[in-house]
mmCIF file with all atom_site columns, C-alpha atoms in Angstrom:
data_model
loop_
_atom_site.group_PDB
_atom_site.id
_atom_site.type_symbol
_atom_site.label_atom_id
_atom_site.label_alt_id
_atom_site.label_comp_id
_atom_site.label_asym_id
_atom_site.label_entity_id
_atom_site.label_seq_id
_atom_site.pdbx_PDB_ins_code
_atom_site.Cartn_x
_atom_site.Cartn_y
_atom_site.Cartn_z
_atom_site.occupancy
_atom_site.B_iso_or_equiv
_atom_site.pdbx_formal_charge
_atom_site.auth_seq_id
_atom_site.auth_comp_id
_atom_site.auth_asym_id
_atom_site.auth_atom_id
_atom_site.pdbx_PDB_model_num
ATOM 1  C CA . MET A 1 1  ? 199.010 -0.102  -83.936 1.00 0.00 ? 1  MET A CA 1
ATOM 2  C CA . LYS A 1 2  ? 199.069 -1.046  -87.595 1.00 0.00 ? 2  LYS A CA 1
ATOM 3  C CA . THR A 1 3  ? 201.022 -3.908  -89.013 1.00 0.00 ? 3  THR A CA 1
ATOM 4  C CA . GLU A 1 4  ? 202.786 -3.553  -92.351 1.00 0.00 ? 4  GLU A CA 1
ATOM 5  C CA . ASN A 1 5  ? 200.006 -5.467  -94.173 1.00 0.00 ? 5  ASN A CA 1
ATOM 6  C CA . GLU A 1 6  ? 197.130 -3.274  -92.962 1.00 0.00 ? 6  GLU A CA 1
ATOM 7  C CA . VAL A 1 7  ? 195.604 -0.742  -95.300 1.00 0.00 ? 7  VAL A CA 1
ATOM 8  C CA . SER A 1 8  ? 193.759 2.344   -94.096 1.00 0.00 ? 8  SER A CA 1
ATOM 9  C CA . VAL A 1 9  ? 190.252 2.470   -95.487 1.00 0.00 ? 9  VAL A CA 1
ATOM 10 C CA . PRO A 1 10 ? 188.156 5.550   -94.802 1.00 0.00 ? 10 PRO A CA 1
ATOM 11 C CA . GLU A 1 11 ? 184.863 4.809   -93.073 1.00 0.00 ? 11 GLU A CA 1
ATOM 12 C CA . VAL A 1 12 ? 181.969 5.643   -95.341 1.00 0.00 ? 12 VAL A CA 1
ATOM 13 C CA . GLU A 1 13 ? 178.426 5.705   -94.061 1.00 0.00 ? 13 GLU A CA 1
ATOM 14 C CA . THR A 1 14 ? 176.145 3.908   -96.494 1.00 0.00 ? 14 THR A CA 1
ATOM 15 C CA . PRO A 1 15 ? 172.501 4.748   -95.887 1.00 0.00 ? 15 PRO A CA 1
ATOM 16 C CA . LEU A 1 16 ? 170.145 1.777   -96.015 1.00 0.00 ? 16 LEU A CA 1
ATOM 17 C CA . ARG A 1 17 ? 166.738 1.744   -97.620 1.00 0.00 ? 17 ARG A CA 1
ATOM 18 C CA . ASP A 1 18 ? 163.863 0.662   -95.384 1.00 0.00 ? 18 ASP A CA 1
ATOM 19 C CA . ASP A 1 19 ? 163.556 -2.655  -97.255 1.00 0.00 ? 19 ASP A CA 1
ATOM 20 C CA . GLU A 1 20 ? 167.240 -3.396  -96.469 1.00 0.00 ? 20 GLU A CA 1
ATOM 21 C CA . ARG A 1 21 ? 166.886 -2.880  -92.720 1.00 0.00 ? 21 ARG A CA 1
ATOM 22 C CA . GLN A 1 22 ? 166.450 -5.755  -90.288 1.00 0.00 ? 22 GLN A CA 1
ATOM 23 C CA . PRO A 1 23 ? 163.619 -5.218  -87.793 1.00 0.00 ? 23 PRO A CA 1
ATOM 24 C CA . CYS A 1 24 ? 164.607 -4.947  -84.137 1.00 0.00 ? 24 CYS A CA 1
ATOM 25 C CA . GLU A 1 25 ? 162.914 -7.642  -82.078 1.00 0.00 ? 25 GLU A CA 1
ATOM 26 C CA . VAL A 1 26 ? 162.036 -6.809  -78.453 1.00 0.00 ? 26 VAL A CA 1
ATOM 27 C CA . TRP A 1 27 ? 161.966 -9.691  -75.968 1.00 0.00 ? 27 TRP A CA 1
ATOM 28 C CA . THR A 1 28 ? 160.661 -9.626  -72.421 1.00 0.00 ? 28 THR A CA 1
ATOM 29 C CA . ARG A 1 29 ? 160.520 -12.004 -69.474 1.00 0.00 ? 29 ARG A CA 1
ATOM 30 C CA . VAL A 1 30 ? 157.064 -13.491 -68.895 1.00 0.00 ? 30 VAL A CA 1
ATOM 31 C CA . MET A 1 31 ? 156.316 -16.014 -66.157 1.00 0.00 ? 31 MET A CA 1
ATOM 32 C CA . GLY A 1 32 ? 159.948 -17.116 -65.840 1.00 0.00 ? 32 GLY A CA 1
ATOM 33 C CA . TYR A 1 33 ? 160.892 -17.370 -69.503 1.00 0.00 ? 33 TYR A CA 1
ATOM 34 C CA . HIS A 1 34 ? 161.737 -14.971 -72.324 1.00 0.00 ? 34 HIS A CA 1
ATOM 35 C CA . ARG A 1 35 ? 159.593 -14.451 -75.409 1.00 0.00 ? 35 ARG A CA 1
ATOM 36 C CA . PRO A 1 36 ? 159.312 -11.863 -78.196 1.00 0.00 ? 36 PRO A CA 1
ATOM 37 C CA . THR A 1 37 ? 156.687 -9.168  -77.747 1.00 0.00 ? 37 THR A CA 1
ATOM 38 C CA . THR A 1 38 ? 155.551 -9.759  -81.337 1.00 0.00 ? 38 THR A CA 1
ATOM 39 C CA . SER A 1 39 ? 153.991 -13.038 -80.202 1.00 0.00 ? 39 SER A CA 1
ATOM 40 C CA . PHE A 1 40 ? 151.763 -11.260 -77.631 1.00 0.00 ? 40 PHE A CA 1
ATOM 41 C CA . ASN A 1 41 ? 148.017 -11.101 -78.172 1.00 0.00 ? 41 ASN A CA 1
ATOM 42 C CA . LEU A 1 42 ? 146.331 -7.674  -78.255 1.00 0.00 ? 42 LEU A CA 1
ATOM 43 C CA . GLY A 1 43 ? 145.646 -7.617  -74.496 1.00 0.00 ? 43 GLY A CA 1
ATOM 44 C CA . LYS A 1 44 ? 149.205 -8.548  -73.541 1.00 0.00 ? 44 LYS A CA 1
ATOM 45 C CA . GLN A 1 45 ? 150.603 -5.954  -75.979 1.00 0.00 ? 45 GLN A CA 1
ATOM 46 C CA . GLY A 1 46 ? 148.499 -3.316  -74.193 1.00 0.00 ? 46 GLY A CA 1
ATOM 47 C CA . GLU A 1 47 ? 149.764 -4.460  -70.779 1.00 0.00 ? 47 GLU A CA 1
ATOM 48 C CA . PHE A 1 48 ? 153.341 -4.324  -72.017 1.00 0.00 ? 48 PHE A CA 1
ATOM 49 C CA . ALA A 1 49 ? 152.864 -0.756  -73.330 1.00 0.00 ? 49 ALA A CA 1
ATOM 50 C CA . GLU A 1 50 ? 151.483 0.363   -69.939 1.00 0.00 ? 50 GLU A CA 1
ATOM 51 C CA . ARG A 1 51 ? 154.347 -1.068  -67.856 1.00 0.00 ? 51 ARG A CA 1
ATOM 52 C CA . LYS A 1 52 ? 156.055 1.315   -65.478 1.00 0.00 ? 52 LYS A CA 1
ATOM 53 C CA . TYR A 1 53 ? 159.776 0.831   -64.898 1.00 0.00 ? 53 TYR A CA 1
ATOM 54 C CA . PHE A 1 54 ? 161.330 1.559   -61.530 1.00 0.00 ? 54 PHE A CA 1
ATOM 55 C CA . ARG A 1 55 ? 164.626 1.217   -59.741 1.00 0.00 ? 55 ARG A CA 1
ATOM 56 C CA . GLU A 1 56 ? 164.523 -0.165  -56.234 1.00 0.00 ? 56 GLU A CA 1
ATOM 57 C CA . GLY A 1 57 ? 166.614 1.724   -53.675 1.00 0.00 ? 57 GLY A CA 1
ATOM 58 C CA . ARG A 1 58 ? 168.834 0.314   -50.976 1.00 0.00 ? 58 ARG A CA 1
ATOM 59 C CA . SER A 1 59 ? 167.220 -1.414  -48.030 1.00 0.00 ? 59 SER A CA 1
ATOM 60 C CA . ASN A 1 60 ? 167.436 0.266   -44.605 1.00 0.00 ? 60 ASN A CA 1
ATOM 61 C CA . HIS A 1 61 ? 167.169 -3.108  -42.893 1.00 0.00 ? 61 HIS A CA 1
ATOM 62 C CA . GLU A 1 62 ? 170.126 -3.885  -40.639 1.00 0.00 ? 62 GLU A CA 1
#
């Protein structure tokens, strides 16, 4: 619902140049704390790339 002071402004998509974009930083949990993957050494970056993600199902334990 618009109030009387609101003005409709059409949304215009303004493309950004690559130098105007902000890099997306990926963080992960390591040994109980969070840290950015950019701070990983070469070996840890390789381990991170090889991770397999899974979803654990419900337990049948009664």
